[in-house]
Amino acid sequence: MSKKFSFSVLASSILLMSCGGGGGSKDIENKPLPVPVTFNLQAKVINDCGSESPFTNVELILQDENWQVISRHDPDAQGAFAVDVINQRINYTLVANYQQGDDDEGIEAVSFHQVDADVAATYYATHAGQTTNENCQCNSQDLTLNHPRIDALTQANSSAEFADIEVISGTSTIFKDVKVCRDSSQPWATHSFTVQGSDNNGNLVALGGFGTGLEDVNAFESAAMIQISSSNPELYTDQVFNGVRHFAITVEEDAGEVLIFDNHEYSAESVYSGNAQIVFDDTSSIFGNVSVYSEHSIYSDNYNDALDLKPSKSEPDIDLDRLTEIQDDGLYDYGSVNNHEMAVFTFVYRAKDPQTELDMPARWKIYAPIAGALPIIDGLPGYQDIIGTDTSIKGTFVDLIRSYDSGDYDDYVDYYATGKDALEEQHVNDSFASERHFYHIGIELK
């Protein structure tokens, strides 16, 4: 199903959000504490080997329930903050130097509404120029996967990064430029390599094997064909063990079956993952891009449960033409979307470097209840020369989140404030993330 969007109306709505007005917030119980407690937050950056190190180019802005600044704080030499607070639930914004790949350096702001002060928070920064790889050992080479005969290869995957594949024969497939990394004090990780296609009898098969990525691999593991709903959506499945995703397979809509590696040396510790999406709109024009889709995500020890995916087939009950859920005074309300307790906003700005007047990357991500007030109305406190009331917004992205484990917003904000979403593969046993549903709305102007 598809609908036409008025980009001129969308542009006006987006620009309105970047200027003027005051605002309020949803009333949330915020009990004063009999004595102050110390709110702890650790800022980190992750290198190519997955090792963490302190990140110090970040400021913590403590705010009240209406996003007014209470105090500002710098981290210590280890990227740690320790701030005494008087309320159990607190608002705060982090402002950090930000850089992706070879892009110019910019800033990233991340705001959280009503986080439990007793929960130690973690922020994972994105900054290619300040990521330390001095203890990181990486290797890149071609690798040959030897496997029983496949006459028509349809999929090839690995838990390791690789550039491409080359079919040498029905029993030999080359994975090009396989890159693996390790901390020099740790052993090389175990990676999986898989191929899928038709055998010489026309049967669909998947074959896999394990290795470090430093040598050729023999694919002795064979996947079992599992029956699923005959009306399945197009879905993606893999399994997680040792904090890494393995055996990724894409399943076509209405396939009714899927190949699963369910009998290998790591099966007892594997958690199966399933993910499916239904796209309502994916529209592009000379004005920009609009996307709207639902998503269902499950982690389970049982692959049948993980593959029981039912992303919503109905568009969210919101105004996708005028975005009236977000008003020009910063108030917003997505309460009409049942059971989704959190709204995550990401604003991408057309910002300028105040010293050079050249374009610079700038984005602001906000974790908040399903209805309330956004902190963007008066600009980014202390950084209004980069994100101010007159800085136009290029992109607006809204994620509405439901955890089937909890209907309490406090559980949502505490999960994301602790940084678990950044290292999801290490937290697949967290009950909050075991089953979630999302609506994603994205509007980006050219």
PDB file of N, CA and C in Angstrom, residues 23 43 102 105 126 138 143-144 162 164 175 185 225 228 275 278 282 287 311 317 326 333 340 358 373 375 385 407:
ATOM      1  N   GLY A  23       6.749  25.232  26.331  1.00  0.00           N
ATOM      2  CA  GLY A  23       6.322  23.834  26.347  1.00  0.00           C
ATOM      3  C   GLY A  23       6.084  23.346  27.740  1.00  0.00           C
ATOM      4  N   ALA A  43      31.101   7.349  30.031  1.00  0.00           N
ATOM      5  CA  ALA A  43      31.183   7.547  28.584  1.00  0.00           C
ATOM      6  C   ALA A  43      32.309   6.692  28.030  1.00  0.00           C
ATOM      7  N   ASP A 102      34.980   8.787   7.571  1.00  0.00           N
ATOM      8  CA  ASP A 102      35.808   9.903   7.110  1.00  0.00           C
ATOM      9  C   ASP A 102      35.051  11.224   7.081  1.00  0.00           C
ATOM     10  N   GLU A 105      34.041  16.163  11.612  1.00  0.00           N
ATOM     11  CA  GLU A 105      33.628  16.080  13.009  1.00  0.00           C
ATOM     12  C   GLU A 105      32.427  16.993  13.245  1.00  0.00           C
ATOM     13  N   THR A 126      30.269   7.848  19.254  1.00  0.00           N
ATOM     14  CA  THR A 126      30.653   7.529  17.882  1.00  0.00           C
ATOM     15  C   THR A 126      31.673   8.564  17.443  1.00  0.00           C
ATOM     16  N   CYS A 138      44.278  -6.758  13.498  1.00  0.00           N
ATOM     17  CA  CYS A 138      43.297  -7.116  12.474  1.00  0.00           C
ATOM     18  C   CYS A 138      43.970  -7.860  11.333  1.00  0.00           C
ATOM     19  N   LEU A 143      39.123 -16.089   1.858  1.00  0.00           N
ATOM     20  CA  LEU A 143      38.970 -17.371   2.555  1.00  0.00           C
ATOM     21  C   LEU A 143      38.084 -18.276   1.707  1.00  0.00           C
ATOM     22  N   THR A 144      38.475 -19.519   1.573  1.00  0.00           N
ATOM     23  CA  THR A 144      37.688 -20.482   0.800  1.00  0.00           C
ATOM     24  C   THR A 144      36.851 -21.347   1.733  1.00  0.00           C
ATOM     25  N   PHE A 162      33.006  -9.191   5.515  1.00  0.00           N
ATOM     26  CA  PHE A 162      33.635  -9.556   4.250  1.00  0.00           C
ATOM     27  C   PHE A 162      33.061  -8.673   3.141  1.00  0.00           C
ATOM     28  N   ASP A 164      32.703  -9.521  -0.422  1.00  0.00           N
ATOM     29  CA  ASP A 164      31.929 -10.123  -1.507  1.00  0.00           C
ATOM     30  C   ASP A 164      32.202 -11.625  -1.503  1.00  0.00           C
ATOM     31  N   PHE A 175      35.079 -16.281   0.122  1.00  0.00           N
ATOM     32  CA  PHE A 175      34.656 -15.061   0.803  1.00  0.00           C
ATOM     33  C   PHE A 175      35.806 -14.059   0.643  1.00  0.00           C
ATOM     34  N   SER A 185      45.674  -9.160  23.441  1.00  0.00           N
ATOM     35  CA  SER A 185      45.791 -10.020  24.628  1.00  0.00           C
ATOM     36  C   SER A 185      44.771 -11.160  24.624  1.00  0.00           C
ATOM     37  N   MET A 225      15.431 -28.157   7.861  1.00  0.00           N
ATOM     38  CA  MET A 225      14.294 -27.413   7.331  1.00  0.00           C
ATOM     39  C   MET A 225      13.176 -27.395   8.367  1.00  0.00           C
ATOM     40  N   ILE A 228       7.252 -23.162   9.241  1.00  0.00           N
ATOM     41  CA  ILE A 228       6.694 -22.001   9.942  1.00  0.00           C
ATOM     42  C   ILE A 228       5.357 -21.665   9.305  1.00  0.00           C
ATOM     43  N   ASN A 275      13.433 -11.254  13.043  1.00  0.00           N
ATOM     44  CA  ASN A 275      13.060  -9.869  12.799  1.00  0.00           C
ATOM     45  C   ASN A 275      12.296  -9.790  11.483  1.00  0.00           C
ATOM     46  N   ILE A 278       7.126  -4.683   7.953  1.00  0.00           N
ATOM     47  CA  ILE A 278       6.137  -4.418   6.913  1.00  0.00           C
ATOM     48  C   ILE A 278       6.222  -2.941   6.562  1.00  0.00           C
ATOM     49  N   ASP A 282       7.525   4.026   1.335  1.00  0.00           N
ATOM     50  CA  ASP A 282       8.941   4.293   1.105  1.00  0.00           C
ATOM     51  C   ASP A 282       8.997   5.158  -0.148  1.00  0.00           C
ATOM     52  N   PHE A 287      11.985  16.376  -3.443  1.00  0.00           N
ATOM     53  CA  PHE A 287      11.943  17.107  -2.180  1.00  0.00           C
ATOM     54  C   PHE A 287      12.607  16.345  -1.036  1.00  0.00           C
ATOM     55  N   PRO A 311       4.727  -8.468  12.588  1.00  0.00           N
ATOM     56  CA  PRO A 311       4.731  -7.006  12.568  1.00  0.00           C
ATOM     57  C   PRO A 311       3.357  -6.491  12.167  1.00  0.00           C
ATOM     58  N   ASP A 317      -1.811   4.798  13.982  1.00  0.00           N
ATOM     59  CA  ASP A 317      -2.941   5.736  13.997  1.00  0.00           C
ATOM     60  C   ASP A 317      -2.436   7.142  14.306  1.00  0.00           C
ATOM     61  N   ILE A 326       3.339  16.241  16.566  1.00  0.00           N
ATOM     62  CA  ILE A 326       4.396  17.131  17.053  1.00  0.00           C
ATOM     63  C   ILE A 326       3.977  18.557  16.724  1.00  0.00           C
ATOM     64  N   ASP A 333       2.319  14.080  21.070  1.00  0.00           N
ATOM     65  CA  ASP A 333       1.458  13.052  21.647  1.00  0.00           C
ATOM     66  C   ASP A 333       1.256  11.926  20.632  1.00  0.00           C
ATOM     67  N   HIS A 340       2.533   1.150  22.991  1.00  0.00           N
ATOM     68  CA  HIS A 340       3.896   1.619  22.759  1.00  0.00           C
ATOM     69  C   HIS A 340       4.175   2.738  23.768  1.00  0.00           C
ATOM     70  N   LEU A 358      31.309  26.568   7.816  1.00  0.00           N
ATOM     71  CA  LEU A 358      31.129  25.451   6.913  1.00  0.00           C
ATOM     72  C   LEU A 358      30.110  24.469   7.509  1.00  0.00           C
ATOM     73  N   ALA A 373       6.925  16.732  26.111  1.00  0.00           N
ATOM     74  CA  ALA A 373       7.470  17.935  25.490  1.00  0.00           C
ATOM     75  C   ALA A 373       8.917  17.687  25.091  1.00  0.00           C
ATOM     76  N   PRO A 375      12.812  18.853  24.180  1.00  0.00           N
ATOM     77  CA  PRO A 375      13.728  19.881  24.695  1.00  0.00           C
ATOM     78  C   PRO A 375      14.366  20.739  23.610  1.00  0.00           C
ATOM     79  N   ASP A 385      24.884  28.204  19.128  1.00  0.00           N
ATOM     80  CA  ASP A 385      25.541  28.666  17.899  1.00  0.00           C
ATOM     81  C   ASP A 385      25.655  27.548  16.861  1.00  0.00           C
ATOM     82  N   GLY A 407       4.905  -2.629  30.482  1.00  0.00           N
ATOM     83  CA  GLY A 407       4.128  -1.461  30.096  1.00  0.00           C
ATOM     84  C   GLY A 407       4.498  -0.258  30.926  1.00  0.00           C
TER      85      GLY A 407
END
